[in-house]
Amino acid sequence: MTPKPGRAVSEVARRDVWREASPPMTGARALAAIDVGTNSVHMVIARPVPGGSPEILARERVPVRLGTGGDDMKLLMPDAVERAVTALVEFRHIADAHDADVVAVATSAVREADNQGRFLRRVHDEARITVEVVSGMEEARLIHLGAMSAVPIAGRPHIVIDIGGGSTELIVGDYAPAALARSLKLGHIRLTDRFFDGGVIADGAVKACRRHIKSFVAHVAGEARDIGFEVAVGCSGTIAAVAALCAARRGETLRTVANATIERADLNEVVADLISRPTPGERAGVPGLDPARRDVIVAGAILLRQLFKALGIESLVVSTGALREGLLLDRFNRRDRSRDDGLHHLSDLRRSSVLALARSYHEDLIHAEHATDLALELFDETGAAHGLTIADSELLEAAGLLHNIGRFVANSSHHKHSYYLIRNSERLAGFSENELELIALVARYHRKSRPVSSHREYTALSKPDRRRVRVLAGLLRVGIALDRTYRRAVERVHASVSEEAVTIDVEIAAGTDVDIELFTARRSANLLADALRRTVDFRVVETNPERRRRNHPANGPGDANPRGLRA
């Protein structure tokens, strides 16, 4: 598919994307966005500007090669960990000098590492930075936001390609959220470790590498072509490096790779030149090649060429916006929304992806939403006992809406099937890896067995997260039980909390029979009672019709939540 010529890049067009994320600017604090990648750690510090692009205060990059150590990336090597921690300590000092808040995410290498917990604790203790490990889906979403901030593609059918050290993200759409977002376990370091050890090209290695890439790319490339796109955009270091090589072959020296283009014919020549030089030392003479990339550029360039071929791309424009710029956008947008209005619930993005997943498995949303609403009301009413945050209520809402999707597989043990479907979904946008694990576990424990030490996924959690799962699953069990007959007979719940007990008032219309709901709720309340260290009891409160009309406007399944959505 040949991308159509794009409109001239304009600062006005780029500002349109940033404007939505710009908060009220009276004394707005700067924000440092850190990307802990497979090849490098990056930081950009910016201050939001009213109606325009953020003011960039600093950019930092330190190569750390966290992903080095084998193509399976199951362990972070000690020397790589030392390099990363040292860099992040320095980043913390720089952020403090700018009086900036810090947000950090980690991608493929940390996401896949069995020893990620030890690394994250060291970073927290030594650099005072809490790193959020993002899913491949969330990584793709943030990359898409970042790319749209630097190249005026919003509103035009486009594909964004980001080649990292451990993974490659492909995003197709015209606006956010994207129509297609995929994260593939293909990256320049992963491919180098597997096919070009030490950057050396052995006999048959190029052919084997191409065959391997094709096996990963064929299906998603077909999906992308079916959706269609007019313009191709590439971001991150590998693509920027290839753009510099293409320019050098034309006798040009790029002052910046922003909006540079990679033509298919130039790319073919670059790849042919690189593979004719079998060792990193021989690549020292390649014009425009960064010495730090001599060992990994072959794998990255071959991967990009295979993507051009599979997707039918003839020309690609380079975006300087990627994951960390998308992270800035996302956090500026969140900062713009009040956290003091008493409303929790999922953001539009999160909620739409949760509902889409539920519908794809034919979930009964009328029951799921009502049971979840009751559980969320209990969350609010029992705050003095559980002490959890608004962010935790979002996990409860997502788990509640998805708790029954396992029935698509089988009714028997459907709670376990729900765990698997949630945990392995590539369609839940806006959640970190840890959040997805917690959501899946809360859904898994909505019935049958309580969390016990023999459950490997549960015991792998930190102690605070294990408590979150117990509390949220306990609340969800009660919410589900109070809609046991699927009649929405229980309209609302209220709770009073003392040091010894939680008393739940079950609000119903006068004359409504809720014996089954109450019987089921009392049987289901043990997990909540243990989690809150209090007894749990129920009593019925009848309401008159006039109050019901005031407090319960009609709302269909899947409608925007009447209590409001968190940004």
XYZ file of C-alpha atoms in Angstrom:
567
model
C 0.000 0.000 0.000
C 1.519 3.277 -1.099
C 1.032 6.128 1.357
C -0.422 9.205 -0.276
C 1.625 12.426 -0.126
C 1.064 14.136 3.203
C 0.143 17.722 3.892
C 2.987 19.984 4.878
C 3.897 19.567 8.517
C 2.604 22.517 10.496
C 3.127 23.620 14.068
C -0.578 24.465 14.221
C -1.509 20.881 13.418
C 0.844 19.558 16.072
C -0.530 21.986 18.642
C -4.034 20.621 18.037
C -2.978 17.296 19.517
C -1.229 18.866 22.513
C -3.986 21.388 23.201
C -6.347 18.680 24.456
C -3.744 17.678 27.030
C -2.874 21.142 28.292
C -4.103 21.780 31.836
C -4.861 25.159 33.359
C -1.453 26.758 33.374
C -1.340 28.860 36.490
C 1.909 27.676 38.044
C 1.709 24.325 36.259
C 4.513 21.989 37.363
C 6.892 20.428 34.908
C 6.699 16.706 34.274
C 9.571 14.298 33.642
C 8.553 11.303 31.519
C 10.978 8.378 31.663
C 11.023 5.413 29.281
C 13.000 2.415 30.565
C 13.549 0.651 27.265
C 15.361 -2.474 26.151
C 18.232 -0.548 24.563
C 18.239 2.812 26.373
C 16.601 4.794 29.128
C 15.190 8.113 27.975
C 13.803 11.121 29.797
C 12.050 14.221 28.525
C 11.091 17.051 30.885
C 8.393 19.452 29.744
C 6.137 22.175 31.043
C 2.633 22.524 29.535
C 1.901 25.721 27.603
C -1.638 27.116 27.184
C -2.981 26.279 23.736
C 0.324 25.035 22.379
C 3.043 22.438 22.428
C 4.711 21.860 25.812
C 7.967 23.652 26.477
C 10.742 21.054 26.448
C 13.127 21.739 29.323
C 15.513 18.801 28.972
C 16.095 15.564 27.076
C 18.345 12.766 28.293
C 19.306 9.376 26.854
C 21.622 6.724 28.277
C 22.247 3.405 26.460
C 21.982 0.549 28.965
C 21.184 -2.584 26.904
C 18.814 -4.000 29.520
C 17.687 -6.633 27.036
C 21.130 -8.117 26.430
C 21.446 -11.715 27.530
C 19.530 -13.874 25.080
C 16.607 -13.584 22.722
C 14.129 -14.848 25.340
C 14.911 -11.858 27.621
C 14.010 -13.782 30.772
C 16.636 -12.129 32.960
C 18.031 -8.637 33.402
C 21.807 -9.047 33.546
C 23.593 -7.551 36.604
C 25.807 -5.186 34.600
C 22.796 -3.904 32.642
C 20.867 -3.380 35.878
C 23.770 -1.350 37.285
C 23.856 0.842 34.187
C 20.105 1.414 34.303
C 19.959 2.195 38.029
C 22.902 4.603 37.733
C 21.199 6.392 34.838
C 17.888 6.625 36.679
C 19.543 8.049 39.803
C 21.009 10.778 37.598
C 17.621 11.332 35.922
C 16.089 11.842 39.364
C 18.637 14.558 40.159
C 17.924 16.321 36.858
C 14.150 16.130 37.390
C 14.531 17.531 40.908
C 16.587 20.415 39.539
C 13.618 21.297 37.315
C 11.153 20.801 40.210
C 9.393 18.244 38.016
C 7.010 15.462 38.907
C 8.303 12.109 37.649
C 6.440 9.351 35.822
C 8.287 6.308 34.507
C 7.314 3.281 32.453
C 9.216 0.142 31.477
C 8.670 -1.875 28.331
C 9.701 -5.183 26.789
C 12.917 -6.111 28.620
C 11.530 -5.441 32.106
C 8.073 -6.724 31.156
C 9.449 -10.160 30.287
C 12.136 -10.480 32.958
C 11.653 -12.982 35.757
C 13.723 -10.755 38.055
C 11.836 -7.540 37.304
C 10.666 -7.206 40.910
C 14.215 -6.952 42.229
C 15.092 -4.351 39.591
C 11.993 -2.250 40.281
C 12.695 -2.282 44.030
C 16.270 -1.102 43.469
C 15.094 1.746 41.260
C 12.505 2.734 43.856
C 14.962 2.595 46.743
C 17.997 4.176 45.062
C 16.477 6.568 42.512
C 13.197 7.300 44.323
C 11.345 6.479 41.085
C 8.343 4.182 40.862
C 8.448 2.469 37.475
C 5.193 1.211 35.969
C 5.586 -1.847 33.742
C 3.233 -1.307 30.801
C 1.634 -3.978 28.651
C 2.397 -4.208 24.954
C -1.065 -2.809 24.231
C -0.503 0.183 26.502
C 2.939 0.740 25.017
C 1.368 0.884 21.548
C -1.286 3.356 22.738
C 1.285 5.730 24.218
C 3.490 5.494 21.124
C 0.480 6.396 18.982
C -0.223 9.491 21.084
C 3.413 10.516 20.878
C 3.618 10.057 17.118
C 0.470 12.115 16.567
C 1.973 14.922 18.646
C 4.908 15.318 16.260
C 3.449 14.582 12.813
C 0.041 15.924 11.655
C -1.634 12.577 10.986
C -4.714 12.911 13.204
C -7.754 12.504 10.977
C -5.820 10.770 8.194
C -5.684 6.967 7.887
C -2.171 6.081 9.020
C 0.106 3.373 10.320
C 2.695 4.015 13.028
C 5.707 1.701 13.340
C 7.993 1.755 16.369
C 10.989 -0.597 16.371
C 12.514 -0.958 19.817
C 15.158 -3.228 21.243
C 12.769 -5.926 22.400
C 9.478 -5.296 20.625
C 7.904 -3.635 17.620
C 4.587 -1.813 17.825
C 2.215 -1.409 14.869
C -0.733 0.975 15.181
C -3.326 1.652 12.466
C -6.060 4.290 12.648
C -6.965 7.885 11.999
C -7.553 9.123 15.549
C -6.971 7.738 19.029
C -7.982 5.136 20.019
C -6.557 3.216 17.092
C -8.413 0.702 14.963
C -5.537 -1.765 15.356
C -2.689 -1.872 17.879
C -0.237 -4.748 18.143
C 2.999 -5.349 20.016
C 5.248 -8.008 18.473
C 8.227 -9.690 20.138
C 10.540 -8.427 17.430
C 13.246 -5.884 18.219
C 16.741 -5.056 17.054
C 18.431 -6.415 20.202
C 16.254 -9.531 20.391
C 16.938 -10.316 16.698
C 20.648 -9.540 17.022
C 21.020 -11.911 19.973
C 19.216 -14.656 18.081
C 20.653 -14.337 14.565
C 23.697 -12.021 14.655
C 25.597 -12.783 17.844
C 27.902 -9.872 18.580
C 26.656 -8.157 15.443
C 28.419 -10.711 13.199
C 26.580 -12.018 10.120
C 27.126 -15.780 9.740
C 26.184 -17.836 6.686
C 22.420 -18.228 6.395
C 21.694 -15.781 9.227
C 20.041 -13.113 7.080
C 17.718 -15.621 5.425
C 16.791 -17.171 8.783
C 16.142 -13.735 10.282
C 13.852 -12.736 7.421
C 11.929 -16.004 7.696
C 11.499 -15.484 11.442
C 10.228 -11.919 10.987
C 7.773 -13.024 8.301
C 6.234 -15.595 10.659
C 5.478 -12.835 13.183
C 4.380 -10.144 10.767
C 2.222 -11.903 8.166
C -1.058 -11.948 10.084
C -0.946 -8.433 11.532
C 0.191 -7.046 8.174
C -2.918 -8.547 6.602
C -5.088 -6.907 9.256
C -3.398 -3.549 8.676
C -3.846 -3.741 4.913
C -7.516 -4.650 5.342
C -8.090 -1.536 7.474
C -6.045 0.594 5.095
C -3.808 3.625 5.564
C -2.599 6.582 3.533
C 0.560 7.573 5.371
C 3.226 5.573 7.202
C 5.029 7.018 10.226
C 8.032 5.587 12.040
C 9.548 6.469 15.393
C 12.319 5.587 17.865
C 16.033 4.970 17.485
C 16.259 2.245 14.862
C 14.071 4.085 12.379
C 15.860 7.379 13.066
C 19.195 5.625 12.464
C 17.985 4.162 9.165
C 16.706 7.604 8.100
C 20.186 9.028 8.722
C 21.737 6.230 6.634
C 19.308 6.865 3.777
C 20.092 10.588 3.851
C 23.828 9.903 3.871
C 23.487 7.744 0.758
C 21.909 10.748 -0.945
C 24.829 12.918 0.166
C 22.762 14.701 2.811
C 23.502 15.326 6.483
C 20.380 15.555 8.630
C 20.384 18.248 11.307
C 17.298 16.497 12.711
C 15.410 13.366 11.728
C 12.081 15.104 12.387
C 9.860 14.570 9.339
C 12.695 12.981 7.366
C 11.548 10.326 4.906
C 12.664 6.781 4.213
C 11.979 5.685 0.642
C 11.728 2.003 -0.142
C 14.447 2.139 -2.802
C 16.864 3.863 -0.397
C 16.065 1.346 2.339
C 16.800 -1.567 0.017
C 20.214 -0.082 -0.797
C 21.010 0.546 2.876
C 20.162 -3.040 3.825
C 22.211 -4.441 0.946
C 25.209 -2.336 2.014
C 24.926 -3.358 5.665
C 24.703 -7.100 5.031
C 27.721 -6.874 2.732
C 29.737 -5.890 5.833
C 29.609 -8.970 8.089
C 31.253 -7.506 11.212
C 30.685 -4.362 13.286
C 34.236 -3.267 12.516
C 33.568 -3.328 8.789
C 30.500 -1.156 9.332
C 32.651 1.612 10.793
C 32.950 3.045 7.315
C 29.211 3.329 6.676
C 28.372 7.047 6.324
C 25.839 8.292 8.858
C 25.999 5.242 11.159
C 26.179 5.883 14.913
C 29.086 3.797 16.297
C 26.868 2.623 19.178
C 24.557 0.904 16.673
C 27.125 -0.957 14.563
C 26.262 -4.312 16.162
C 22.451 -3.993 16.122
C 21.721 -1.970 12.984
C 21.663 -5.001 10.661
C 18.794 -6.653 12.524
C 16.887 -3.374 12.815
C 17.269 -2.490 9.136
C 16.257 -5.981 7.979
C 13.188 -5.806 10.219
C 12.156 -2.427 8.816
C 12.635 -3.650 5.238
C 10.470 -6.722 5.911
C 7.757 -4.466 7.352
C 7.874 -2.247 4.258
C 7.463 -5.346 2.107
C 4.678 -6.975 4.151
C 2.679 -3.758 4.516
C 3.214 -2.446 0.997
C 4.904 0.757 2.168
C 6.788 2.868 -0.365
C 7.632 5.868 1.838
C 7.712 6.505 5.584
C 7.981 9.798 7.495
C 9.952 9.909 10.752
C 8.289 11.209 13.918
C 10.354 12.483 16.829
C 7.397 11.787 19.102
C 7.184 8.301 20.581
C 6.411 6.611 23.889
C 7.738 9.255 26.296
C 5.983 12.086 24.420
C 2.801 10.009 24.520
C 3.348 9.511 28.232
C 3.589 13.287 28.683
C 0.353 13.771 26.746
C -1.435 11.119 28.735
C -0.329 12.447 32.125
C -0.971 16.102 31.255
C -4.469 15.051 30.261
C -5.009 13.183 33.531
C -3.679 16.138 35.513
C -6.240 18.380 33.812
C -9.135 16.464 35.333
C -10.214 17.005 38.905
C -9.505 14.263 41.409
C -11.606 15.886 44.086
C -15.105 15.574 42.646
C -15.905 12.244 44.306
C -16.299 10.487 40.966
C -14.149 7.498 40.157
C -14.757 5.007 37.366
C -12.875 4.246 34.241
C -11.624 6.765 31.729
C -13.414 6.795 28.389
C -10.494 4.928 26.838
C -10.309 2.259 29.522
C -14.054 1.805 29.762
C -14.571 1.563 26.002
C -11.903 -1.133 25.728
C -13.377 -3.056 28.681
C -16.885 -2.898 27.227
C -15.635 -3.912 23.782
C -13.932 -6.966 25.276
C -17.048 -7.858 27.280
C -19.267 -7.602 24.214
C -16.900 -9.719 22.139
C -17.517 -12.572 24.589
C -21.304 -11.954 24.633
C -21.297 -10.776 28.235
C -24.663 -9.859 29.788
C -23.865 -6.210 30.401
C -27.170 -5.408 32.115
C -26.307 -7.755 34.973
C -22.571 -7.014 34.906
C -23.050 -3.251 35.104
C -25.647 -3.411 37.870
C -23.629 -5.834 39.993
C -20.556 -3.653 39.444
C -22.440 -0.477 40.381
C -23.503 -2.086 43.661
C -19.918 -3.166 44.354
C -18.655 0.350 43.602
C -21.226 1.879 45.948
C -19.966 -0.463 48.652
C -16.396 0.566 47.819
C -17.325 4.195 48.477
C -19.300 3.440 51.623
C -16.639 1.227 53.224
C -13.638 3.458 52.545
C -12.971 3.927 56.237
C -12.454 0.182 56.560
C -10.414 -0.625 53.449
C -8.450 2.608 52.873
C -8.052 1.985 49.140
C -7.830 4.687 46.475
C -9.851 5.893 43.512
C -7.411 4.053 41.241
C -8.337 0.805 42.999
C -12.017 1.435 42.284
C -11.176 1.430 38.576
C -9.723 -2.046 38.903
C -12.909 -3.147 40.643
C -15.055 -1.688 37.878
C -13.069 -3.383 35.125
C -13.116 -6.730 36.929
C -16.841 -6.415 37.576
C -17.695 -5.724 33.957
C -15.553 -8.663 32.817
C -16.093 -11.192 35.596
C -18.290 -13.542 33.566
C -16.554 -13.505 30.166
C -15.089 -16.929 30.936
C -18.530 -18.397 30.243
C -17.682 -17.946 26.576
C -15.251 -20.854 27.058
C -17.309 -22.964 29.467
C -19.683 -22.390 32.358
C -17.743 -24.802 34.529
C -14.813 -23.010 36.192
C -15.680 -19.902 34.196
C -14.005 -17.709 36.815
C -10.666 -19.313 35.884
C -11.386 -18.836 32.191
C -12.174 -15.175 32.905
C -8.740 -14.793 34.487
C -7.038 -16.251 31.416
C -9.009 -14.183 28.893
C -8.394 -10.919 30.766
C -4.731 -11.582 31.470
C -3.937 -12.505 27.887
C -6.085 -9.935 26.114
C -4.364 -7.494 23.770
C -7.459 -5.289 23.663
C -7.524 -3.694 27.116
C -6.066 -0.212 26.649
C -4.766 2.140 29.318
C -3.798 -0.479 31.925
C -0.355 -1.422 33.204
C 0.788 -5.045 33.419
C 0.276 -5.039 37.181
C -3.207 -3.560 36.830
C -4.170 -6.249 34.310
C -2.976 -8.929 36.725
C -5.031 -7.441 39.566
C -8.149 -7.089 37.381
C -7.815 -10.686 36.211
C -7.388 -11.978 39.767
C -10.356 -10.010 41.125
C -12.483 -11.513 38.333
C -11.048 -14.951 39.063
C -12.046 -14.707 42.736
C -15.603 -13.469 42.146
C -16.808 -16.994 43.001
C -15.738 -20.344 44.383
C -12.281 -20.533 45.996
C -10.892 -17.640 47.987
C -7.278 -16.532 47.448
C -4.922 -19.048 49.083
C -1.171 -19.517 49.263
C -1.221 -22.404 46.770
C -2.437 -20.060 44.000
C 0.822 -19.108 42.260
C -0.395 -15.913 40.560
C -1.853 -14.597 43.822
C 1.192 -15.355 45.964
C 3.466 -13.688 43.383
C 1.838 -10.344 44.244
C 3.221 -7.904 46.777
C 1.545 -7.916 50.189
C -0.410 -4.667 49.498
C -1.624 -6.044 46.162
C -2.763 -9.297 47.782
C -4.873 -7.240 50.162
C -6.287 -5.228 47.242
C -7.377 -8.433 45.541
C -9.080 -9.735 48.694
C -10.946 -6.485 49.338
C -12.013 -5.897 45.734
C -13.014 -9.512 45.145
C -14.966 -9.450 48.416
C -16.854 -6.326 47.341
C -17.521 -7.797 43.892
C -18.875 -11.040 45.382
C -21.412 -9.075 47.397
C -22.396 -6.904 44.423
C -22.955 -9.985 42.254
C -24.925 -11.742 44.988
C -27.248 -8.754 45.399
C -28.233 -9.157 41.738
C -28.461 -12.954 41.964
C -31.799 -13.140 40.143
C -30.712 -10.652 37.432
C -33.794 -8.490 38.222
C -31.967 -5.396 39.519
C -34.261 -5.762 42.512
C -31.660 -4.197 44.809
C -31.500 -0.613 43.641
C -28.762 0.827 45.819
C -26.682 -0.008 48.851
C -25.377 2.027 51.753
C -23.064 0.934 54.527
C -22.165 1.990 58.033
C -18.749 1.047 59.366
C -17.657 0.575 62.959
C -14.522 -0.942 64.481
C -16.183 -4.353 64.635
C -18.841 -4.438 61.913
C -20.025 -3.345 58.484
C -23.786 -3.056 58.158
C -25.064 -2.897 54.578
C -28.445 -1.295 53.927
C -30.061 -2.883 50.867
C -32.377 -0.371 49.207
C -35.387 -1.865 47.374
C -38.778 -0.768 46.099
C -41.613 -1.303 48.572
C -42.956 -4.846 48.402
C -40.037 -6.310 46.442
C -38.982 -9.836 47.409
C -35.200 -10.050 47.779
C -34.939 -13.185 49.914
C -32.749 -14.938 47.332
C -30.437 -11.934 47.014
C -30.024 -11.611 50.778
C -29.450 -15.341 51.265
C -26.781 -15.349 48.545
C -25.140 -12.153 49.805
C -24.815 -13.488 53.350
C -23.184 -16.656 52.010
C -20.847 -14.609 49.800
C -19.749 -12.054 52.401
C -17.090 -14.119 54.177
C -14.222 -12.965 51.951
C -15.156 -9.310 52.457
C -15.515 -9.823 56.202
C -12.052 -11.364 56.434
C -10.490 -8.669 54.234
C -12.002 -5.848 56.305
C -11.543 -7.690 59.637
C -15.154 -6.979 60.522
C -18.439 -8.819 60.534
C -20.744 -8.056 57.600
C -24.519 -8.013 57.888
C -27.437 -6.810 55.771
C -30.739 -5.092 56.383
C -33.506 -4.086 53.973
C -34.590 -0.475 53.433
C -37.691 0.180 51.314
C -37.981 3.341 49.192
C -41.021 5.123 47.819
C -41.608 5.483 44.026
C -40.997 9.262 43.976
C -37.526 8.877 45.461
C -36.773 6.104 42.998
C -37.626 8.344 40.044
C -35.339 11.097 41.351
C -32.402 8.854 42.128
C -32.501 6.302 39.319
C -32.855 7.739 35.811
C -33.097 5.151 33.059
C -29.760 3.996 31.760
C -29.179 1.237 29.229
C -26.352 -1.283 29.299
C -23.066 0.116 28.105
C -24.206 3.754 28.338
C -21.852 6.373 29.719
C -21.747 5.874 33.460
C -24.165 8.303 35.150
C -21.740 8.886 38.020
C -19.043 10.179 35.686
C -15.847 8.748 34.239
C -12.312 9.262 35.506
C -9.856 10.787 33.054
